[in-house]
JSON list of C-alpha atoms in Angstrom, two decimals:
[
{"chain": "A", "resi": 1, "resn": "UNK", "atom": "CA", "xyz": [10.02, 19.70, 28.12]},
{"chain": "A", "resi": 2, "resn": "UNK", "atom": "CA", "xyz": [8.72, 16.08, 28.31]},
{"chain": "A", "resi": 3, "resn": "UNK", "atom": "CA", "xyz": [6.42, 14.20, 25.86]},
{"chain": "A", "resi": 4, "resn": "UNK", "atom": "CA", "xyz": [3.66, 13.51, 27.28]},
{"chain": "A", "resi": 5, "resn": "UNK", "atom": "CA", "xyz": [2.28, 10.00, 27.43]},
{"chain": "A", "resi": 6, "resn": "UNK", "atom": "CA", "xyz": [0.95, 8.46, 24.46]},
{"chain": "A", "resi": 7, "resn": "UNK", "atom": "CA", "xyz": [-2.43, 7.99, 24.13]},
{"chain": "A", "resi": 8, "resn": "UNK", "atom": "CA", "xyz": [-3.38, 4.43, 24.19]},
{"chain": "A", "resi": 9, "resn": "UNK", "atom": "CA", "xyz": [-4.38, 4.25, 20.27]},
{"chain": "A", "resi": 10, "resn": "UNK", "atom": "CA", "xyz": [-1.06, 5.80, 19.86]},
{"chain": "A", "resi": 11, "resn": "UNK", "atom": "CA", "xyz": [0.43, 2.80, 22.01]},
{"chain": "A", "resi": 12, "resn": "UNK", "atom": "CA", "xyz": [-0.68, 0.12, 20.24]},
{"chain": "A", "resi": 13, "resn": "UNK", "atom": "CA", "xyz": [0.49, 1.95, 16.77]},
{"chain": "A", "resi": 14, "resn": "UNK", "atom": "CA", "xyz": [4.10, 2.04, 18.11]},
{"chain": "A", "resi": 15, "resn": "UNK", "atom": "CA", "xyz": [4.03, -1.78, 19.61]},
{"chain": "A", "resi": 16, "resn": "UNK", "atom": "CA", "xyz": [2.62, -2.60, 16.14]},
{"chain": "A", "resi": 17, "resn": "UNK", "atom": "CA", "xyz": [5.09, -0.58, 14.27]},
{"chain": "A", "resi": 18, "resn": "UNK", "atom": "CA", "xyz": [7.66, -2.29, 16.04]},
{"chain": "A", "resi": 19, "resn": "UNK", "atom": "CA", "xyz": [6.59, -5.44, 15.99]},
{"chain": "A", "resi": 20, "resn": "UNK", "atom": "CA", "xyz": [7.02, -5.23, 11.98]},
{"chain": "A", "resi": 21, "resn": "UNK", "atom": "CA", "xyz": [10.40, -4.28, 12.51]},
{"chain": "A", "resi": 22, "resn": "UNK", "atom": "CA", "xyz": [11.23, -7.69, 14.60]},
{"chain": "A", "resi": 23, "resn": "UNK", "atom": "CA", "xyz": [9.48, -8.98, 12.06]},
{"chain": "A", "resi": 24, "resn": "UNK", "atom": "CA", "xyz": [11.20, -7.38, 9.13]},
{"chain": "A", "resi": 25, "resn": "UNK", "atom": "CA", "xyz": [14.73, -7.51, 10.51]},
{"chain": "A", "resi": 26, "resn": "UNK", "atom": "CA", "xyz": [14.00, -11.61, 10.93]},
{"chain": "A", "resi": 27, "resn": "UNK", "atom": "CA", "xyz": [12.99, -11.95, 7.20]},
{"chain": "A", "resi": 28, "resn": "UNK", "atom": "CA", "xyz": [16.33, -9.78, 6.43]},
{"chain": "A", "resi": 29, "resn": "UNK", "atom": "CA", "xyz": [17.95, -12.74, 8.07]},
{"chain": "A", "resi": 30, "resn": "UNK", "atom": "CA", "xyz": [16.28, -15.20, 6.00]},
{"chain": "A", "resi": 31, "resn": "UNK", "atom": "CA", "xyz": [15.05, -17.20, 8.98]},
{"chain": "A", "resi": 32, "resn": "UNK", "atom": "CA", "xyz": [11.76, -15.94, 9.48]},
{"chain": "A", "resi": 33, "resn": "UNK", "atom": "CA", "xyz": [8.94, -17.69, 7.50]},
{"chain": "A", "resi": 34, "resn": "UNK", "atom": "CA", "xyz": [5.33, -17.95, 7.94]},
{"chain": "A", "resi": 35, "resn": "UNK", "atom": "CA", "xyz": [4.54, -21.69, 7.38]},
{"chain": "A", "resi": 36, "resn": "UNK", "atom": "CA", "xyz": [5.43, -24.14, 10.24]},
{"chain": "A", "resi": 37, "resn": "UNK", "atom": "CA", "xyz": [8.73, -23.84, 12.46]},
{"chain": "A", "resi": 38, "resn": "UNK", "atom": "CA", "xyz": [11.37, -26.39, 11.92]},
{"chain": "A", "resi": 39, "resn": "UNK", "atom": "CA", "xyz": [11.71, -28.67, 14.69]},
{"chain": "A", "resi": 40, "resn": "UNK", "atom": "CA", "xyz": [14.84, -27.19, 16.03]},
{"chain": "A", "resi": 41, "resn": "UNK", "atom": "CA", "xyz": [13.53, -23.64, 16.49]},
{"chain": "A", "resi": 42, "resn": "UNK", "atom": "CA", "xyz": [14.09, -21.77, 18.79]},
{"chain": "A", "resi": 43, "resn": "UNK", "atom": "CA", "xyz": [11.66, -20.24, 21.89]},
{"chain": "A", "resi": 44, "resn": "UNK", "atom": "CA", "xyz": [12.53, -16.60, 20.20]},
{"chain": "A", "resi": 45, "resn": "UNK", "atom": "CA", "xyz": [12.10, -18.24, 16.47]},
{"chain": "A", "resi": 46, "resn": "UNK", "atom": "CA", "xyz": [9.00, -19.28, 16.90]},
{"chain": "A", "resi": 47, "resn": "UNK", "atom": "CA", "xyz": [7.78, -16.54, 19.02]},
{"chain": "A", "resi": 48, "resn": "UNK", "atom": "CA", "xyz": [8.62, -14.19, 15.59]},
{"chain": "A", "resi": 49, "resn": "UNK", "atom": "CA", "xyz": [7.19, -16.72, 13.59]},
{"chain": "A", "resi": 50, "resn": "UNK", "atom": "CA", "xyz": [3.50, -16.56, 15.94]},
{"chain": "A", "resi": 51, "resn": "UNK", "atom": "CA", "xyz": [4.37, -12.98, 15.90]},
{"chain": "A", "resi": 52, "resn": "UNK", "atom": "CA", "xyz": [4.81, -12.76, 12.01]},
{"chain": "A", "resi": 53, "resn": "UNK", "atom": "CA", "xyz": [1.55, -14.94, 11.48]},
{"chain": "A", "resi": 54, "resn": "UNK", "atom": "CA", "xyz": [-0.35, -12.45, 13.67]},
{"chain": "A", "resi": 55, "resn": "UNK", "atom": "CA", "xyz": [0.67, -8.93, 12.29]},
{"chain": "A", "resi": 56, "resn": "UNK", "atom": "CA", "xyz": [-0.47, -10.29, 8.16]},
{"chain": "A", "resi": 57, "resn": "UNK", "atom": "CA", "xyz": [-1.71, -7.47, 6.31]},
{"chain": "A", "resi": 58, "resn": "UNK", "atom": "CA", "xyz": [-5.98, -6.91, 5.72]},
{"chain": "A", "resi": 59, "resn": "UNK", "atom": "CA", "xyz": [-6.48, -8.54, 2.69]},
{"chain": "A", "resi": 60, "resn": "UNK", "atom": "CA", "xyz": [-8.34, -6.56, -0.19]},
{"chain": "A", "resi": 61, "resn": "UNK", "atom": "CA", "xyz": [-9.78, -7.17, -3.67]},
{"chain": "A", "resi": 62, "resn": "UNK", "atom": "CA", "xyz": [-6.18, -8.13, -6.02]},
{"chain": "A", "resi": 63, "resn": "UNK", "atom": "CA", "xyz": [-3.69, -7.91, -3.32]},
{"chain": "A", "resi": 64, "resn": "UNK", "atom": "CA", "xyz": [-1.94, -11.00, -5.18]},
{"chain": "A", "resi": 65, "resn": "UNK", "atom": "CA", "xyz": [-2.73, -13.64, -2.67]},
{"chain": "A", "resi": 66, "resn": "UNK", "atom": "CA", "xyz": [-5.21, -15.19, -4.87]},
{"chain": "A", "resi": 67, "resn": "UNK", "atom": "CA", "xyz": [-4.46, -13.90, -8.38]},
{"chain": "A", "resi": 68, "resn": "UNK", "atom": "CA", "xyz": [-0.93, -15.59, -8.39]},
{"chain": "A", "resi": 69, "resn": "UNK", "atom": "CA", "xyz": [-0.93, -15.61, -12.12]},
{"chain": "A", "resi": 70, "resn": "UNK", "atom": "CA", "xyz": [-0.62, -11.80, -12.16]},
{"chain": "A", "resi": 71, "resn": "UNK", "atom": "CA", "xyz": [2.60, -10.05, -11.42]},
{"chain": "A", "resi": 72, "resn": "UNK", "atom": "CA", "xyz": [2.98, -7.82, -8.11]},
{"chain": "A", "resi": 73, "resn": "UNK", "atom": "CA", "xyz": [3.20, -4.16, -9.21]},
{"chain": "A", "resi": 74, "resn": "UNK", "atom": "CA", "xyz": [5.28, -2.35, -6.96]},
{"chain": "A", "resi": 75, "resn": "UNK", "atom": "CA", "xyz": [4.06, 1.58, -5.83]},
{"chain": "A", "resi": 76, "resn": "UNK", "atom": "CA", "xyz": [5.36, 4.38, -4.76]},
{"chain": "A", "resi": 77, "resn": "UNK", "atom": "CA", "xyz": [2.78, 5.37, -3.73]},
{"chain": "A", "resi": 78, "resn": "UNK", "atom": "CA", "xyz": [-1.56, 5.74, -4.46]},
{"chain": "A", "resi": 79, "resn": "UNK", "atom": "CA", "xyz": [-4.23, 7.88, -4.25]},
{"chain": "A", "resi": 80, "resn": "UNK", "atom": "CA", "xyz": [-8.28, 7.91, -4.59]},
{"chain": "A", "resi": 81, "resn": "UNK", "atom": "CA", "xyz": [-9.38, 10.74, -6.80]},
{"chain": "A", "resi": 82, "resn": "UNK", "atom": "CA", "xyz": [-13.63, 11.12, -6.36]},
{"chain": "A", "resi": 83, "resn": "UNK", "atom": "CA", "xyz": [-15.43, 13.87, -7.08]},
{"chain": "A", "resi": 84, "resn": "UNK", "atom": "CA", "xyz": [-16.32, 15.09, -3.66]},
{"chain": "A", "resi": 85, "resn": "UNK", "atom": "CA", "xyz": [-19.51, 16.45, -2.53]},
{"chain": "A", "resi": 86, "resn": "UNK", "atom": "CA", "xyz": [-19.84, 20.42, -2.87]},
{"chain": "A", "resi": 87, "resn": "UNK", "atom": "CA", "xyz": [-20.09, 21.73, -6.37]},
{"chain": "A", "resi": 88, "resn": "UNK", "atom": "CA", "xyz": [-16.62, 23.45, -6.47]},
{"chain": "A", "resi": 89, "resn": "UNK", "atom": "CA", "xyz": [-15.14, 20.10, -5.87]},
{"chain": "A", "resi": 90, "resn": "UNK", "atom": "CA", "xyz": [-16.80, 18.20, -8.35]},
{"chain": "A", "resi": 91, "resn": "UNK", "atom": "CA", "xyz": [-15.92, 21.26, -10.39]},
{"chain": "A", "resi": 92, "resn": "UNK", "atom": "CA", "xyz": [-12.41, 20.64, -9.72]},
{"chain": "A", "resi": 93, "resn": "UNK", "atom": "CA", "xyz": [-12.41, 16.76, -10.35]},
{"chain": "A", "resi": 94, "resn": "UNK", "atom": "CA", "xyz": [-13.86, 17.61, -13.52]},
{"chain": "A", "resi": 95, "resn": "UNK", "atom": "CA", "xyz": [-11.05, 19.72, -14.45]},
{"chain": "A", "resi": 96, "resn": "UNK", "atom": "CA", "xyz": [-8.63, 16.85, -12.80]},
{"chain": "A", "resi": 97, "resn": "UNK", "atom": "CA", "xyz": [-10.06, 14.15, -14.80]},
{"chain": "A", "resi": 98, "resn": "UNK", "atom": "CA", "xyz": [-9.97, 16.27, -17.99]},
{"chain": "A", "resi": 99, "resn": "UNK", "atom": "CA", "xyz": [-5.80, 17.03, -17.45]},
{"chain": "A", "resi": 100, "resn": "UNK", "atom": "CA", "xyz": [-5.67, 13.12, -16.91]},
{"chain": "A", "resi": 101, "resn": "UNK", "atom": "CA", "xyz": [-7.19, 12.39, -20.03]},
{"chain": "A", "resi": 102, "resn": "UNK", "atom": "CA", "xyz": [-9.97, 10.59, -18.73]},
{"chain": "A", "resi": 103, "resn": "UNK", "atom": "CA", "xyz": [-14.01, 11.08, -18.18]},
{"chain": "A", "resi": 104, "resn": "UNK", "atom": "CA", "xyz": [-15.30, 11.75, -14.94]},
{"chain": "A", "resi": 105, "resn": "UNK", "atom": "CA", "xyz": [-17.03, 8.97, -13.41]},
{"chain": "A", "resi": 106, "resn": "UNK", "atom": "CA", "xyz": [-19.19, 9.10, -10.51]},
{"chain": "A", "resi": 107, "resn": "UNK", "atom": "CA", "xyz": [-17.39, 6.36, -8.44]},
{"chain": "A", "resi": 108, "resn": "UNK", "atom": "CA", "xyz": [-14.25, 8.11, -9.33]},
{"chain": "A", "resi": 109, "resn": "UNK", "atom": "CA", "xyz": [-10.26, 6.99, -9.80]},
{"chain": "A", "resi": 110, "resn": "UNK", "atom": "CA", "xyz": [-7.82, 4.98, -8.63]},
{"chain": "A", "resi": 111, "resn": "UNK", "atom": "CA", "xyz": [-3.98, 6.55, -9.18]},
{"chain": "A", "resi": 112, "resn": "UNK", "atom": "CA", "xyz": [-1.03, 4.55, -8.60]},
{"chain": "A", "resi": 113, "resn": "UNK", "atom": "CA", "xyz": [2.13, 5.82, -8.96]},
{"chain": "A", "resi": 114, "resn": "UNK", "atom": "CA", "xyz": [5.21, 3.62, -10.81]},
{"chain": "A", "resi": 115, "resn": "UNK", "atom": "CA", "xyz": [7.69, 3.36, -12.81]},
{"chain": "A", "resi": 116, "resn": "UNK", "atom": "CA", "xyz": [8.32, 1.56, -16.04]},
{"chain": "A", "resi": 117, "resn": "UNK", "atom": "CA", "xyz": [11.15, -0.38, -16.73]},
{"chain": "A", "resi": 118, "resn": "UNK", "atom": "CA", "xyz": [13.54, 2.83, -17.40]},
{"chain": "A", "resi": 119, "resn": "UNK", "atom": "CA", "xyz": [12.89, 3.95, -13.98]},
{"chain": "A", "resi": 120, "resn": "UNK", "atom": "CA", "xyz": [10.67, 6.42, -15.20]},
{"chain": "A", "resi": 121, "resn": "UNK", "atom": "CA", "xyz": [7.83, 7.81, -13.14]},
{"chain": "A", "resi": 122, "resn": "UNK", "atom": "CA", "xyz": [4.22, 7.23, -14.26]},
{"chain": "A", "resi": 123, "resn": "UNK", "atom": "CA", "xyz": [0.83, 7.80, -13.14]},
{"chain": "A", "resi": 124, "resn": "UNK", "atom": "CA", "xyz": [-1.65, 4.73, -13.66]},
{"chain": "A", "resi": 125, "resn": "UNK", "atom": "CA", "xyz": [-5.23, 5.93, -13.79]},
{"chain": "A", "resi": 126, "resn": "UNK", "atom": "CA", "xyz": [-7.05, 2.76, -12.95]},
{"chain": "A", "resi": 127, "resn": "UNK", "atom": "CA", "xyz": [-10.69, 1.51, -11.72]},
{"chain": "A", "resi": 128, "resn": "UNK", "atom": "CA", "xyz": [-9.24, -0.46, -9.09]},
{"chain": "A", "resi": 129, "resn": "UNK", "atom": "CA", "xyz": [-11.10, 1.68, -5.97]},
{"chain": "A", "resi": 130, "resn": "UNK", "atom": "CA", "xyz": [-11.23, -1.24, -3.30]},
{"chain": "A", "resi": 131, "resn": "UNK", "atom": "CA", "xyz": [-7.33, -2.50, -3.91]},
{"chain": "A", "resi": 132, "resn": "UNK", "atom": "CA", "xyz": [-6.38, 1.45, -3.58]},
{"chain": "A", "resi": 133, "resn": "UNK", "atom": "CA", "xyz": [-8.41, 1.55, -0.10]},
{"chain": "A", "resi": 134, "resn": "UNK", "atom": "CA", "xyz": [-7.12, -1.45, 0.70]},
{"chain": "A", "resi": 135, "resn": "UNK", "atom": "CA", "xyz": [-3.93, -0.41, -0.16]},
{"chain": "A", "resi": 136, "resn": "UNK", "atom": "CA", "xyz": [-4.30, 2.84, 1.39]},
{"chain": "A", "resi": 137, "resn": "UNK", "atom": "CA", "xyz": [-5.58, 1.21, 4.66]},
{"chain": "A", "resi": 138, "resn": "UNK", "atom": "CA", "xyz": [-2.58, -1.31, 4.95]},
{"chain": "A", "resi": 139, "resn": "UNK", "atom": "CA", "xyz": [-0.34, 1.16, 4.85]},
{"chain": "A", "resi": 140, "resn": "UNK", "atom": "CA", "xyz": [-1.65, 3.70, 7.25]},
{"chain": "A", "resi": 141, "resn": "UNK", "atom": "CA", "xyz": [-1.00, 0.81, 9.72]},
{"chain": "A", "resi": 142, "resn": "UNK", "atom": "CA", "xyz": [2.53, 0.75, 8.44]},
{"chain": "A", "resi": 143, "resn": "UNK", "atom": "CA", "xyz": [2.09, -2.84, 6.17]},
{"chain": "A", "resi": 144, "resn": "UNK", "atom": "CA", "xyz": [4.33, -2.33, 3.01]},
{"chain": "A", "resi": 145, "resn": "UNK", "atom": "CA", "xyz": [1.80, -4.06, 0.62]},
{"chain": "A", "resi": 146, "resn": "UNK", "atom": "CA", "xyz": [1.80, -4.11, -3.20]},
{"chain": "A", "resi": 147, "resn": "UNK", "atom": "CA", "xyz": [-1.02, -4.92, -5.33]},
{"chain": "A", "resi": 148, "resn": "UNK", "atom": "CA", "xyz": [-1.10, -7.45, -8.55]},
{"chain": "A", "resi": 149, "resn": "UNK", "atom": "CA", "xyz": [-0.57, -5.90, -11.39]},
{"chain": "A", "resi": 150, "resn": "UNK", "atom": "CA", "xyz": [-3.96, -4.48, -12.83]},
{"chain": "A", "resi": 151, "resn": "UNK", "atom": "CA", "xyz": [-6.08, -6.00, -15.55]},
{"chain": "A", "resi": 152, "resn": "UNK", "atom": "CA", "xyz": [-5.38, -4.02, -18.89]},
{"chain": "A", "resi": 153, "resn": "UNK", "atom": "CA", "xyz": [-9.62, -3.55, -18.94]},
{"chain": "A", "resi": 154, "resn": "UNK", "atom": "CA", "xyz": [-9.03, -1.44, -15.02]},
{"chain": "A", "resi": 155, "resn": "UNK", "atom": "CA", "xyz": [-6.22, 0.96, -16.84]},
{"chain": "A", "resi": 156, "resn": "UNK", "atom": "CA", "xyz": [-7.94, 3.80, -18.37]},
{"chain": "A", "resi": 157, "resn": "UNK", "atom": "CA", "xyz": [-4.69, 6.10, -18.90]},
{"chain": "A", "resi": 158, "resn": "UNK", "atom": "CA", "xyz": [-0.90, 6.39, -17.82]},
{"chain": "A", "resi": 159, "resn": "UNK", "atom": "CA", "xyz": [1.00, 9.53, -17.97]},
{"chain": "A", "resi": 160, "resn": "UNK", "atom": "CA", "xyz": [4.46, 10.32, -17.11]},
{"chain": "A", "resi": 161, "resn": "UNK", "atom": "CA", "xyz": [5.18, 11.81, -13.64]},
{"chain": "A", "resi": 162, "resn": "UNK", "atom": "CA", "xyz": [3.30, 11.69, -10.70]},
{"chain": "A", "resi": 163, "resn": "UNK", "atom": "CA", "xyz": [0.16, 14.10, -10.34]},
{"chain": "A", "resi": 164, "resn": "UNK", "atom": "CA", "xyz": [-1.22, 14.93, -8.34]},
{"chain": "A", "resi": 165, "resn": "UNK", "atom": "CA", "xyz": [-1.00, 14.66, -4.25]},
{"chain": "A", "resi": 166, "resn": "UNK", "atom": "CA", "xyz": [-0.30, 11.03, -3.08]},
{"chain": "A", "resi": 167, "resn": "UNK", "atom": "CA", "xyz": [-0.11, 8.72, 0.03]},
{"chain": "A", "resi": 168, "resn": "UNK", "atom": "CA", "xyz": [3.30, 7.30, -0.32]},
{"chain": "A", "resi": 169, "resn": "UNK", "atom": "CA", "xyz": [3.76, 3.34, 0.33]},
{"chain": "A", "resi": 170, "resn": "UNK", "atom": "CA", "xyz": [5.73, 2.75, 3.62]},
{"chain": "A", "resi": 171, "resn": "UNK", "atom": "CA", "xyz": [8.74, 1.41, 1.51]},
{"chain": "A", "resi": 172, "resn": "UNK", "atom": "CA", "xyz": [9.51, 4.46, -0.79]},
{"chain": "A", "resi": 173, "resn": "UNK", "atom": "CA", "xyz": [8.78, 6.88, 2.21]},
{"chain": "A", "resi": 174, "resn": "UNK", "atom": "CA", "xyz": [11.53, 4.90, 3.67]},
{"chain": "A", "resi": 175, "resn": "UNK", "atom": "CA", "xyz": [14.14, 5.12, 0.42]},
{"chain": "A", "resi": 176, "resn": "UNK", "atom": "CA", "xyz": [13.01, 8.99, 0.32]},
{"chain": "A", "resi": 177, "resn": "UNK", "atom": "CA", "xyz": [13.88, 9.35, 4.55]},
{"chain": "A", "resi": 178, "resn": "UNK", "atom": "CA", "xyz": [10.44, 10.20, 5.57]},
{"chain": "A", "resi": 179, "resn": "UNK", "atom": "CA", "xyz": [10.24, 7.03, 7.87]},
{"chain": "A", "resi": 180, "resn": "UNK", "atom": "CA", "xyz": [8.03, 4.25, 6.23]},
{"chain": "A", "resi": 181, "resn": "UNK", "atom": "CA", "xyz": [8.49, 0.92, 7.90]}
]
């Protein structure tokens, strides 16, 4: 039985998705940059390069593009966890917050999941909300971003292993085969 055609939201998804990849597989040449073309590039260099320029990620509160003092921090992957609005679900972020060691607060927690330098898994329990959406919003469009390493002030608790269900960044979906970008 045939597929049937894409919807045209679903369309543009796959021409951006593989757009990323042309993209992507320039970079893992080492040609592809996003400042100014050489002189000697290229119609199909510089049409990656345009291409490259166009697809940038949505930038978002400590995505690292300003902070450049502060260390990228890798994820595998992130998660909002807010207290919802029925009773049994504040109920159960209650009960969440209390197993993460932390109070509940009504705007809620960021977790990012890590390692530390033994490879070891960890869950970060941080304040940073908008860099999670943003996160979060990058990579449902398939943009493997990272954030800047978090201010010790946002970190509230870390705890080894990852709890807790979790939207997976597009690059460890990839090392784990469950497509990525």
């Amino acid at each position: 039985m045939l597929e049937p055609d894409p919807n045209e939201q679903d369309y543009l998804r796959q021409i951006e998705l593989l757009a990323l990849d042309v993209v992507g597989a320039a970079r893992e040449e080492g040609w592809q940059a996003y400042g100014d073309d050489p002189a000697d590039a290229t119609r199909m260099r510089r049409s990656v390069s345009e291409l490259a320029r166009t697809l940038r990620h949505h930038h978002f509160e400590d995505d690292g593009c300003v902070e450049q003092d502060r260390p990228m921090l890798h994820l595998g992957g992130a998660a909002l966890f807010e207290p919802g609005e029925a009773e049994g679900q504040r109920d159960g972020y209650r009960a969440g917050c209390a197993r993460l060691g932390v109070d509940a607060r009504e705007e809620g927690w960021a977790l990012w999941y890590t390692w530390d330098h033994q490879e070891r898994a960890h869950t970060m329990v941080t304040t940073a909300l908008e860099a999670t959406r943003g996160l979060l919003d990058n990579w449902a469009r398939g943009r493997d971003v990272h954030p800047a390493q978090p201010r010790r002030s946002q970190i509230r608790a870390v705890i080894r292993g990852w709890v807790g269900p979790i939207t997976l960044s597009p690059s460890h979906a990839r090392t784990k085969g469950l497509g990525g970008c």
